[in-house]
């Protein structure tokens, strides 16, 4: 796997972890029918943390982060996001979703809307932001992800890397407190991976709380403050990146790292 | 050393394609004479088209426009030395009866009303069909049009349609009042949330509107009529006929079946079991029964179940049946569009915090409907042509009229001219719909995913 290292020095001045809890997951279990996909997950994420979740395919990484914004329902245990407990109450779910941004592997942009409309839709309809203000904010974030000139194009006219950056901008327009990334670079050509990672690094530099499922171990080393390794629906190991990569404890982790790092 | 190594020292410039590949010659080579087999097919097709036209054109070009009967047509053609079955068309029948084929037995001095209704239909449709070229302020007229349309056609007191509009206003007022009251309660007891107060409001509003329409409206119209009797001459349903009837049934069924179809398609996908099985049951039942059966039910059976003396207009009954029939098909077409949408679109909408109705309206439906345009327009066209079935239950649509015309002693024996004329009228409408759908697909195309 590529070890994309960013050439420039990362500005760590704002990358501070606070004491305040952003996400709290207690004894959470989930089944798909009879299949026990997530087993007894316990995880506390503080504000400002940058967590990378790694693990073999099918280990439940996507399912875990999709539970955090209720795209999937959990059957046992507790998930508290930003002080709100996730229950089946639709009002809570919509509230949490508007506080938590999510970036998908396949972008999930709305192809019938322009880039700008993609970015202003949720602020206008969910947050009731006036259109003009929503557009200004959208342009601000599009500039941040370095594609303001594409604002009036449709997603289908952009490259994969550009689409993913639009997806990030679209999430940011909701001013989320937490960002979830589910393999944001896995569907991209190698030369586009870097532009998306750069965007994510900038986000981390601003102190965003991030949970990223990714195979980009270079990103994990440089940006994450914690790496979580999952296998068979469980958290098998978690540690600071240095320790995690240089001194893995579990055999499963060692096997996984040897496969993914290619030595 | 190996000789597989190669380095290009100079990049190649772009060149024009060879002359035989472009222009009219290139086009003909590619499309008409691409190999001996295709060339033979091309020649055969040209010959076939020639033979058809050679037979058809003289038949159409027949100077019988002023003839008053089939016998007269034969005389005119005979004088030209044209004898036999295919000597020429007898256009006299169209000249004499085209007005009837279009308006049925609608009173001649009131023709302006259906004409106005259909011209205004164009005005009402413009902001919907060409939303980028027509100012959206016209939409207000589009909303009012469903009340103007029946009033122009059937006539009667102006207070009728006004009362119907008032029913909606009453429903809306009750809805907002109840919604507000219940939300206030919710603030106090914090037990009921927004969705509940909304639902209570909608039910109260609907009940209020129904009470207005079914009970109060009659008194209102009567009272207003005695104060100021403004109205236009009423026209009975049995005078309706011809193409006007086809368009009326077609337009109403088309306009109502799309929203009904959307609701049914969403119902079929709903997580609420009752809603789901009601939708499935309705769709499968209607699709499993021929339209003609439903029309017979409308024309005869319904009367048996109605309390004696109730006058339930035959055209209204037919309208309801055709609309239900069309909406079942529409629901399935739209379900196809919904199924074609990737799951990611739902997840994208959900992850941004849009609620169910917002994501349906802003994300899912625009795309599902766009995917379904060809199927939707096919259904429209099918419905429009199916309106000819009403001739079987005795309504005088163009086909019903053509039977009456052919029974006329003067025109006994006429076939092709009448059916050709009717076919042409239907073709014009159906072909326009088809072209419009292609225009719409092009307009909504926003690049590959
Ligand atoms: N909707 C579903 N229904 C049933 N099983 C599912 C569903 N989604 C995922 N799974 C299963 O759950 C397991 C975990 O999936 P996922 O969270 O996507 O894994 P990862 O993202 O780590 O590759 C896999 O074995 C997958 O087959
Ligand atoms: Mg996954």
XYZ file of C-alpha atoms and ligand atoms in Angstrom:
740
model
C 0.000 0.000 0.000
C 1.178 3.480 -0.711
C 2.925 5.350 2.050
C 1.855 8.775 0.911
C 3.810 11.224 2.934
C 3.045 14.888 2.645
C 6.081 16.896 1.681
C 5.254 19.865 3.808
C 5.509 20.030 7.560
C 2.142 19.509 9.275
C 1.041 22.402 11.440
C 0.139 20.822 14.756
C -0.652 23.987 16.677
C -4.425 23.435 16.601
C -4.346 19.651 16.634
C -5.157 19.382 20.300
C -7.323 16.793 21.983
C -9.682 18.275 24.540
C -11.198 16.577 27.575
C -14.677 16.899 26.235
C -16.231 13.729 24.912
C -17.491 13.842 21.340
C -18.603 10.253 20.880
C -19.173 7.619 23.495
C -19.913 4.030 22.524
C -20.630 1.597 25.349
C -21.039 -2.175 24.962
C -22.510 -1.742 21.507
C -23.588 -4.812 19.561
C -25.079 -5.146 16.142
C -26.462 -8.038 14.134
C -27.400 -8.374 10.476
C -30.109 -10.980 10.866
C -28.337 -13.742 12.748
C -24.861 -12.492 11.827
C -23.130 -10.788 14.775
C -21.322 -8.057 12.874
C -20.220 -5.757 15.739
C -19.350 -7.317 19.074
C -19.173 -5.407 22.310
C -17.690 -2.206 20.964
C -16.446 0.278 23.561
C -14.971 3.482 22.271
C -14.718 7.015 23.570
C -13.667 9.768 21.210
C -12.710 13.134 22.614
C -13.087 16.374 20.752
C -10.164 17.044 18.463
C -9.167 13.410 18.115
C -8.101 12.052 14.730
C -8.741 8.347 14.710
C -7.868 5.980 11.915
C -9.741 2.682 11.825
C -8.009 -0.116 9.959
C -8.710 -3.775 9.491
C -9.311 -6.441 6.903
C -12.252 -6.222 4.542
C -15.499 -7.342 6.146
C -14.297 -6.685 9.682
C -17.113 -4.207 10.355
C -15.303 -0.874 10.002
C -17.949 0.683 7.777
C -20.735 -0.712 9.892
C -19.175 0.838 12.991
C -18.917 4.362 11.667
C -22.300 4.091 9.979
C -23.805 3.297 13.371
C -22.445 6.590 14.667
C -24.776 8.622 12.435
C -27.546 6.021 12.521
C -27.255 4.972 8.898
C -27.272 1.562 10.545
C -29.228 0.695 13.663
C -27.499 -0.944 16.642
C -29.390 -3.491 18.669
C -27.647 -3.382 22.032
C -25.527 -0.947 23.988
C -25.375 2.821 23.880
C -24.091 5.430 21.454
C -23.940 9.034 22.573
C -22.905 11.634 20.019
C -22.250 15.178 21.138
C -24.313 14.582 24.262
C -27.314 13.165 22.416
C -28.102 9.507 22.775
C -28.947 7.665 19.581
C -32.331 6.087 20.054
C -34.976 5.281 17.507
C -36.335 8.801 18.025
C -36.233 10.318 14.540
C -35.775 13.813 15.922
C -32.554 12.855 17.661
C -31.319 11.030 14.593
C -31.855 14.017 12.299
C -30.195 16.287 14.851
C -27.144 14.064 15.148
C -26.878 13.652 11.391
C -26.772 17.380 10.919
C -23.904 17.613 13.461
C -21.911 14.741 12.002
C -20.521 14.953 8.476
C -19.957 11.815 6.478
C -17.788 11.182 3.421
C -18.360 7.973 1.477
C -16.160 5.785 -0.665
C -18.321 6.488 -3.714
C -18.860 10.198 -2.944
C -22.686 9.943 -3.091
C -22.982 13.401 -4.596
C -26.372 14.293 -6.057
C -25.852 14.085 -9.825
C -28.909 16.187 -10.710
C -27.649 19.205 -8.764
C -24.677 21.431 -9.464
C -21.699 21.392 -7.151
C -22.923 24.599 -5.531
C -26.450 23.223 -5.103
C -25.030 20.039 -3.602
C -23.305 22.193 -1.016
C -26.198 24.531 -0.224
C -29.039 22.000 -0.165
C -28.734 20.750 3.400
C -27.896 24.132 4.978
C -30.960 25.648 3.307
C -33.423 22.847 4.072
C -32.108 21.450 7.342
C -30.493 24.479 8.974
C -32.858 27.001 7.324
C -29.879 29.150 6.344
C -30.808 31.984 3.962
C -29.824 31.047 0.407
C -27.327 33.859 -0.031
C -25.523 33.036 3.174
C -25.522 29.328 2.315
C -24.002 30.096 -1.071
C -21.301 32.273 0.430
C -20.424 29.552 2.874
C -20.421 26.945 0.118
C -18.017 29.048 -1.941
C -15.821 29.459 1.122
C -15.521 25.705 1.567
C -15.159 25.051 -2.156
C -12.221 27.434 -2.090
C -10.847 25.558 0.836
C -10.924 22.281 -1.075
C -9.487 24.219 -4.045
C -12.255 23.846 -6.602
C -14.250 27.107 -6.482
C -14.125 27.272 -10.294
C -16.203 24.076 -10.566
C -19.120 25.466 -8.555
C -21.565 25.546 -11.432
C -20.648 22.228 -12.976
C -22.443 18.973 -12.343
C -20.685 16.215 -10.369
C -20.646 13.988 -13.457
C -18.324 16.485 -15.161
C -15.641 16.283 -12.473
C -12.851 13.820 -11.846
C -13.078 11.383 -8.960
C -10.715 13.377 -6.771
C -12.638 16.575 -7.427
C -15.928 14.837 -6.650
C -14.602 13.578 -3.346
C -13.425 17.069 -2.441
C -16.890 18.393 -3.275
C -18.306 15.724 -0.991
C -16.049 16.936 1.791
C -17.053 20.543 1.168
C -20.720 19.513 1.142
C -20.341 17.972 4.584
C -18.402 20.949 5.912
C -21.151 23.336 4.833
C -23.292 21.877 7.607
C -20.618 23.035 10.080
C -20.315 19.564 11.590
C -18.527 18.959 14.876
C -17.407 15.500 13.811
C -16.396 14.125 10.429
C -16.655 10.462 9.472
C -14.727 9.138 6.477
C -15.423 5.690 5.037
C -12.510 4.764 2.772
C -12.579 8.179 1.072
C -9.701 7.384 -1.262
C -10.388 3.758 -2.130
C -12.287 4.510 -5.326
C -9.691 6.966 -6.622
C -6.803 6.737 -9.071
C -3.388 7.090 -7.425
C -2.760 10.638 -8.595
C -6.065 11.783 -7.090
C -5.557 10.164 -3.707
C -3.074 12.834 -2.725
C -5.385 15.769 -3.379
C -8.067 14.240 -1.173
C -5.601 13.363 1.577
C -4.253 16.918 1.470
C -7.762 18.202 2.051
C -8.219 15.833 4.965
C -4.903 16.874 6.475
C -5.898 20.527 6.308
C -9.109 19.641 8.067
C -7.149 17.889 10.812
C -4.890 20.909 11.144
C -7.936 22.994 11.991
C -8.759 20.765 14.905
C -11.684 18.798 13.444
C -12.689 15.618 15.241
C -12.246 12.889 12.631
C -12.874 9.179 12.359
C -11.360 7.753 9.195
C -11.631 4.252 7.860
C -8.688 4.129 5.491
C -5.836 2.014 4.227
C -3.591 5.049 3.830
C -1.064 4.198 6.490
C 1.040 7.261 5.659
C -1.932 9.405 6.572
C -2.397 7.406 9.771
C 1.217 7.914 10.814
C 1.228 11.623 10.162
C -2.213 12.773 11.190
C -3.858 10.271 13.521
C -3.445 10.439 17.268
C -4.880 6.946 17.610
C -5.125 3.930 15.330
C -7.796 1.315 15.921
C -7.459 -2.150 14.459
C -10.654 -4.137 13.957
C -11.140 -7.749 13.049
C -14.199 -9.994 13.085
C -16.430 -7.213 14.377
C -14.245 -6.409 17.381
C -11.697 -3.820 18.345
C -8.566 -5.919 18.519
C -5.942 -3.316 19.249
C -5.608 0.431 19.542
C -2.608 2.608 20.130
C -0.735 5.723 19.141
C 0.434 5.452 15.527
C 4.146 5.096 16.352
C 3.514 2.252 18.766
C 0.875 0.704 16.581
C 3.101 0.435 13.537
C 6.435 -0.237 15.199
C 5.318 -2.440 18.015
C 2.035 -4.222 17.282
C 0.953 -6.588 20.023
C -1.712 -8.854 18.593
C -0.899 -11.539 16.045
C -3.848 -10.456 13.926
C -2.486 -6.919 13.827
C 0.967 -8.124 12.899
C -0.431 -10.269 10.094
C -2.559 -7.391 8.815
C 0.318 -4.907 8.903
C 2.649 -7.295 7.154
C 0.104 -7.731 4.378
C -0.795 -4.097 3.990
C 2.713 -2.676 4.270
C 4.090 -5.360 2.005
C 6.971 -6.674 4.083
C 21.495 -5.804 -26.045
C 17.955 -6.383 -27.255
C 16.023 -4.781 -30.103
C 12.739 -4.359 -28.158
C 13.920 -1.065 -26.727
C 12.270 1.928 -28.359
C 12.199 5.634 -27.635
C 10.070 8.085 -29.578
C 12.080 11.146 -30.469
C 9.282 13.137 -32.075
C 5.567 13.315 -31.121
C 3.116 12.834 -34.020
C 0.911 15.789 -35.038
C -2.846 15.383 -35.423
C -4.063 14.656 -38.993
C -7.384 15.030 -40.832
C -9.307 11.799 -41.417
C -9.287 10.455 -45.015
C -11.892 12.037 -47.354
C -13.821 8.779 -47.750
C -14.645 8.874 -44.012
C -16.246 12.297 -43.759
C -18.912 14.364 -45.499
C -21.906 13.046 -47.402
C -19.937 10.349 -49.197
C -18.492 9.047 -45.979
C -21.922 9.094 -44.417
C -23.495 7.116 -47.278
C -20.668 4.638 -47.308
C -21.071 3.996 -43.606
C -24.812 4.012 -43.328
C -26.238 2.846 -46.661
C -23.662 0.943 -48.694
C -21.523 -0.741 -46.116
C -20.890 -4.052 -47.896
C -22.956 -5.798 -50.602
C -25.597 -7.111 -48.173
C -26.376 -3.698 -46.720
C -26.333 -2.171 -50.201
C -28.901 -4.734 -51.360
C -31.072 -4.018 -48.312
C -30.852 -0.289 -49.007
C -31.976 -0.721 -52.600
C -34.788 -3.063 -51.573
C -36.021 -0.585 -48.964
C -35.982 2.273 -51.471
C -38.051 0.176 -53.865
C -40.522 -0.715 -51.106
C -40.957 2.893 -49.998
C -41.458 3.898 -53.635
C -44.222 1.325 -54.157
C -46.093 2.376 -51.023
C -45.914 6.069 -51.887
C -46.888 5.415 -55.513
C -50.095 3.785 -54.306
C -50.816 6.163 -51.461
C -50.120 9.610 -52.865
C -52.660 9.485 -55.742
C -55.263 8.128 -53.331
C -54.695 11.019 -50.961
C -54.591 13.580 -53.783
C -58.209 13.202 -54.637
C -60.351 16.271 -55.467
C -63.359 15.184 -53.431
C -63.290 17.799 -50.700
C -66.680 19.253 -51.612
C -68.580 16.018 -52.202
C -71.705 15.594 -50.073
C -71.890 11.809 -50.096
C -69.931 8.716 -51.024
C -71.910 8.445 -54.278
C -70.893 11.992 -55.189
C -67.261 11.131 -54.510
C -67.511 8.206 -56.900
C -68.970 10.510 -59.570
C -66.189 13.053 -59.206
C -63.550 10.342 -59.445
C -65.393 8.608 -62.274
C -65.397 11.857 -64.270
C -61.602 11.859 -63.908
C -61.486 8.303 -65.213
C -60.552 6.881 -61.814
C -62.548 3.755 -61.093
C -62.476 0.957 -58.540
C -61.997 0.573 -54.860
C -58.782 2.527 -54.550
C -59.596 5.190 -57.086
C -59.225 7.921 -54.507
C -60.143 9.098 -51.072
C -63.543 10.600 -50.357
C -62.607 13.677 -48.313
C -66.132 15.065 -48.334
C -66.888 13.201 -45.139
C -64.061 14.937 -43.307
C -65.108 18.306 -44.706
C -68.668 17.763 -43.486
C -67.941 16.134 -40.137
C -64.593 17.351 -38.833
C -66.197 19.817 -36.472
C -68.300 17.022 -35.037
C -65.273 14.762 -34.746
C -63.629 17.435 -32.652
C -66.470 18.830 -30.552
C -69.047 16.023 -30.514
C -72.514 17.471 -29.924
C -71.289 20.420 -27.899
C -73.516 23.409 -28.740
C -71.979 25.211 -31.705
C -72.471 28.706 -30.255
C -70.404 27.621 -27.209
C -67.412 26.220 -29.114
C -65.343 29.095 -27.763
C -65.455 27.512 -24.337
C -63.613 24.265 -25.083
C -61.290 26.238 -27.349
C -60.551 28.677 -24.531
C -60.158 25.781 -22.107
C -57.524 24.116 -24.269
C -55.686 27.335 -25.093
C -55.559 28.099 -21.369
C -54.395 24.527 -20.809
C -51.372 25.416 -22.894
C -50.794 28.530 -20.763
C -51.146 26.488 -17.568
C -48.779 23.798 -18.803
C -46.117 26.188 -20.105
C -44.450 26.950 -16.755
C -44.423 23.228 -15.939
C -43.173 21.934 -19.279
C -40.719 24.701 -20.053
C -39.689 25.794 -16.596
C -36.510 27.444 -17.825
C -38.166 29.629 -20.478
C -41.450 30.683 -18.870
C -41.628 32.907 -15.770
C -42.536 30.824 -12.742
C -45.128 33.408 -11.653
C -47.443 31.736 -14.155
C -47.535 28.758 -11.810
C -50.275 30.537 -9.864
C -52.442 30.205 -12.933
C -51.435 26.548 -13.223
C -52.699 25.969 -9.705
C -56.012 27.707 -10.415
C -56.480 26.023 -13.772
C -57.951 22.725 -12.459
C -60.903 24.783 -11.206
C -61.287 26.858 -14.376
C -61.108 23.879 -16.731
C -64.276 21.997 -15.661
C -66.169 25.253 -15.251
C -65.428 26.298 -18.834
C -66.415 22.888 -20.210
C -69.476 22.092 -18.139
C -70.479 25.663 -17.374
C -72.891 26.558 -14.589
C -72.555 29.035 -11.784
C -69.162 30.529 -11.044
C -69.774 29.881 -7.360
C -69.319 26.139 -7.881
C -65.580 26.235 -8.616
C -65.115 29.065 -6.138
C -66.716 26.921 -3.472
C -64.379 24.056 -4.321
C -61.389 26.387 -3.945
C -62.826 27.628 -0.666
C -62.898 24.021 0.539
C -59.128 23.907 0.137
C -58.771 27.253 1.897
C -60.937 26.031 4.800
C -58.903 22.819 5.006
C -55.656 24.781 5.051
C -56.834 27.216 7.717
C -58.040 24.402 9.966
C -54.786 22.532 9.394
C -52.583 25.461 10.401
C -54.754 26.352 13.386
C -54.841 22.784 14.706
C -51.157 22.247 13.995
C -50.327 25.376 15.950
C -52.626 24.526 18.840
C -51.223 21.014 19.146
C -47.633 22.266 18.941
C -48.390 24.686 21.763
C -49.754 21.784 23.750
C -46.554 19.979 22.913
C -44.544 22.828 24.407
C -46.535 22.482 27.612
C -46.602 18.735 27.943
C -43.646 17.968 25.679
C -45.296 14.635 24.968
C -46.333 15.219 21.395
C -43.739 16.102 18.835
C -43.828 17.912 15.536
C -44.781 14.904 13.420
C -47.794 14.131 15.582
C -49.096 17.685 15.578
C -48.600 17.726 11.820
C -50.574 14.524 11.395
C -53.393 15.700 13.643
C -53.458 18.945 11.690
C -53.641 17.191 8.339
C -56.480 14.930 9.465
C -58.427 17.850 10.940
C -57.851 19.893 7.773
C -59.008 17.063 5.516
C -62.128 16.489 7.609
C -62.956 20.189 7.587
C -62.525 20.358 3.811
C -64.737 17.308 3.324
C -67.423 18.768 5.565
C -67.304 21.928 3.507
C -67.532 20.155 0.156
C -70.166 17.608 1.094
C -72.455 19.659 3.311
C -71.800 23.395 3.520
C -70.816 23.967 -0.078
C -74.361 23.386 -1.337
C -75.759 26.104 0.932
C -72.937 28.449 0.062
C -73.470 28.101 -3.678
C -77.234 28.461 -3.287
C -76.871 31.559 -1.124
C -74.332 33.233 -3.368
C -76.401 32.427 -6.441
C -79.406 34.157 -4.992
C -77.251 37.201 -4.216
C -75.373 37.370 -7.494
C -76.167 34.784 -10.136
C -72.988 34.871 -12.175
C -72.495 31.935 -14.459
C -72.316 30.530 -17.946
C -74.753 28.228 -19.656
C -74.406 24.656 -18.391
C -73.672 21.882 -20.891
C -74.644 18.301 -20.116
C -72.120 15.510 -20.207
C -73.959 13.595 -22.896
C -73.313 16.444 -25.341
C -69.585 15.965 -24.885
C -67.879 14.025 -27.599
C -65.243 13.857 -30.253
C -61.659 14.706 -29.775
C -62.525 17.176 -27.063
C -63.739 14.280 -24.921
C -60.582 12.261 -25.587
C -58.386 15.176 -24.603
C -60.448 15.919 -21.510
C -60.229 12.353 -20.265
C -56.596 12.043 -21.310
C -55.458 15.299 -19.712
C -57.246 14.699 -16.424
C -56.060 11.096 -16.193
C -52.503 12.079 -17.057
C -52.436 15.009 -14.643
C -53.872 13.025 -11.743
C -52.132 9.718 -12.343
C -48.609 11.115 -11.948
C -49.003 12.344 -8.353
C -51.148 9.326 -7.467
C -48.557 7.042 -9.016
C -45.784 8.693 -6.990
C -47.747 8.222 -3.781
C -48.479 4.582 -4.637
C -44.853 3.876 -5.549
C -43.661 5.395 -2.274
C -46.378 3.490 -0.441
C -45.203 0.263 -1.975
C -41.695 0.922 -0.645
C -42.882 2.087 2.742
C -41.795 0.476 5.994
C -45.336 0.833 7.306
C -46.917 -2.546 6.666
C -50.490 -1.336 6.244
C -49.537 1.388 3.774
C -47.362 -1.059 1.903
C -49.950 -3.800 1.515
C -52.718 -1.363 0.646
C -50.543 0.013 -2.157
C -49.496 -3.399 -3.402
C -53.078 -4.641 -3.308
C -54.378 -1.644 -5.194
C -51.672 -1.742 -7.850
C -51.917 -5.457 -8.453
C -55.703 -5.423 -8.539
C -55.953 -2.578 -11.022
C -53.191 -3.951 -13.213
C -54.802 -7.358 -13.208
C -58.114 -6.109 -14.586
C -58.658 -4.892 -18.160
C -59.543 -1.213 -18.460
C -62.685 -2.109 -20.344
C -63.949 -4.013 -17.307
C -63.375 -0.997 -15.113
C -65.251 1.143 -17.620
C -68.203 -1.238 -17.575
C -68.176 -1.076 -13.810
C -68.215 2.694 -14.099
C -71.047 2.785 -16.605
C -73.407 0.143 -15.248
C -72.459 -1.550 -12.010
C -71.820 1.643 -10.054
C -75.422 2.689 -10.555
C -76.591 -0.454 -8.830
C -74.599 0.332 -5.728
C -75.546 3.991 -5.619
C -78.638 5.057 -3.739
C -81.401 5.493 -6.325
C -81.689 8.982 -7.684
C -78.064 9.940 -7.176
C -76.786 11.570 -10.296
C -73.137 10.653 -10.594
C -71.932 12.074 -13.852
C -70.877 9.410 -16.358
C -67.806 11.342 -17.526
C -66.717 11.849 -13.929
C -67.067 8.103 -13.317
C -65.014 7.334 -16.408
C -62.414 9.919 -15.369
C -62.007 8.254 -12.002
C -61.615 4.799 -13.495
C -59.135 5.841 -16.177
C -57.139 7.788 -13.590
C -56.983 4.848 -11.189
C -55.986 2.575 -14.035
C -53.235 4.915 -15.206
C -51.902 5.549 -11.716
C -51.375 1.834 -11.051
C -49.184 1.614 -14.142
C -47.498 4.889 -13.265
C -46.666 3.577 -9.804
C -44.844 0.618 -11.284
C -42.942 2.764 -13.775
C -41.817 5.073 -10.970
C -40.917 2.116 -8.765
C -38.568 1.069 -11.550
C -36.933 4.494 -11.383
C -36.653 4.286 -7.611
C -35.055 0.855 -7.828
C -32.509 2.143 -10.335
C -31.218 4.748 -7.880
C -28.064 3.668 -6.059
C -28.434 3.232 -2.292
C -25.760 5.860 -1.892
C -28.230 8.570 -2.863
C -30.470 7.714 0.087
C -27.431 7.541 2.363
C -26.054 10.827 1.081
C -29.370 12.515 1.811
C -29.719 10.832 5.210
C -26.184 11.673 6.268
C -26.885 15.378 5.714
C -29.847 15.270 8.089
C -32.607 15.650 5.488
C -35.825 14.072 6.710
C -37.854 11.509 4.736
C -40.017 13.962 2.796
C -37.153 16.352 2.104
C -34.945 13.630 0.713
C -37.790 12.215 -1.356
C -38.666 15.590 -2.801
C -35.197 17.038 -3.308
C -32.999 14.025 -3.993
C -34.852 10.827 -4.751
C -37.900 11.821 -6.796
C -36.175 14.246 -9.189
C -33.762 11.487 -10.141
C -36.239 8.604 -10.116
C -38.671 10.566 -12.265
C -35.911 11.536 -14.646
C -34.901 7.909 -15.074
C -38.550 7.000 -15.582
C -39.342 9.658 -18.204
C -39.517 7.192 -21.128
C -41.774 4.864 -19.151
C -43.914 7.700 -17.826
C -44.458 9.138 -21.284
C -45.241 5.675 -22.661
C -47.898 5.364 -19.987
C -49.235 8.826 -20.856
C -49.455 7.890 -24.515
C -51.081 4.581 -23.658
C -53.679 6.288 -21.473
C -54.429 8.832 -24.131
C -55.037 6.145 -26.734
C -57.016 4.019 -24.282
C -59.539 6.839 -24.005
C -60.985 5.489 -27.273
C -62.299 2.545 -25.249
C -65.012 4.768 -23.817
C -66.815 4.381 -27.136
C -67.709 0.865 -25.985
C -69.759 2.158 -23.065
C -71.564 4.575 -25.328
C -69.567 7.790 -25.000
C -69.099 9.528 -28.332
C -65.355 9.847 -28.593
C -63.987 10.047 -32.173
C -64.310 6.287 -32.634
C -67.852 6.278 -31.271
C -68.701 9.120 -33.636
C -67.126 7.375 -36.586
C -69.534 4.475 -36.118
C -72.422 6.929 -36.130
C -71.079 8.637 -39.247
C -70.622 5.354 -41.070
C -74.206 4.480 -40.264
C -75.323 7.639 -42.111
C -76.788 6.707 -45.520
C -74.622 9.334 -47.248
C -71.384 7.961 -45.932
C -72.155 4.271 -45.720
C -68.991 2.443 -46.799
C -66.444 5.044 -45.767
C -63.564 3.537 -43.762
C -60.058 4.757 -44.413
C -60.732 8.467 -44.589
C -62.386 8.590 -41.158
C -59.977 6.316 -39.353
C -57.053 7.946 -41.120
C -58.179 11.368 -39.923
C -58.681 10.142 -36.346
C -55.346 8.344 -36.416
C -53.668 11.523 -37.646
C -55.114 13.561 -34.781
C -54.009 10.986 -32.212
C -50.625 10.734 -33.852
C -50.051 14.476 -33.605
C -50.667 14.419 -29.858
C -48.789 11.225 -29.095
C -45.841 12.185 -31.253
C -45.622 15.600 -29.548
C -45.537 13.908 -26.173
C -42.814 11.593 -27.344
C -40.714 14.445 -28.757
C -41.225 16.456 -25.594
C -39.962 13.575 -23.498
C -36.809 13.411 -25.602
C -36.315 17.149 -25.202
C -36.778 16.801 -21.456
C -34.312 13.941 -21.201
C -31.729 15.981 -23.071
C -32.365 19.005 -20.899
C -32.074 17.066 -17.660
C -28.955 15.236 -18.724
C -26.211 16.405 -16.380
C -23.293 14.317 -17.530
C -22.368 10.764 -16.759
C -22.240 9.722 -13.162
N -26.707 -4.780 4.779
C -26.020 -5.887 5.164
N -26.666 -7.056 5.362
C -25.997 -8.158 5.763
N -24.679 -8.208 5.972
C -23.973 -7.071 5.773
C -24.596 -5.864 5.359
N -23.655 -4.903 5.254
C -22.486 -5.496 5.577
N -22.678 -6.789 5.893
C -21.640 -7.736 6.350
O -21.106 -7.222 7.533
C -19.708 -7.428 7.570
C -19.008 -6.126 7.831
O -19.189 -5.269 6.737
P -18.487 -3.858 6.635
O -18.771 -3.082 7.850
O -18.895 -3.234 5.350
O -16.967 -4.251 6.577
P -15.697 -3.372 6.212
O -16.137 -1.975 5.986
O -14.792 -3.512 7.372
O -15.120 -3.973 4.985
C -19.324 -8.069 6.261
O -19.152 -9.455 6.475
C -20.490 -7.813 5.376
O -20.659 -8.873 4.482
Mg -16.180 -0.785 4.219
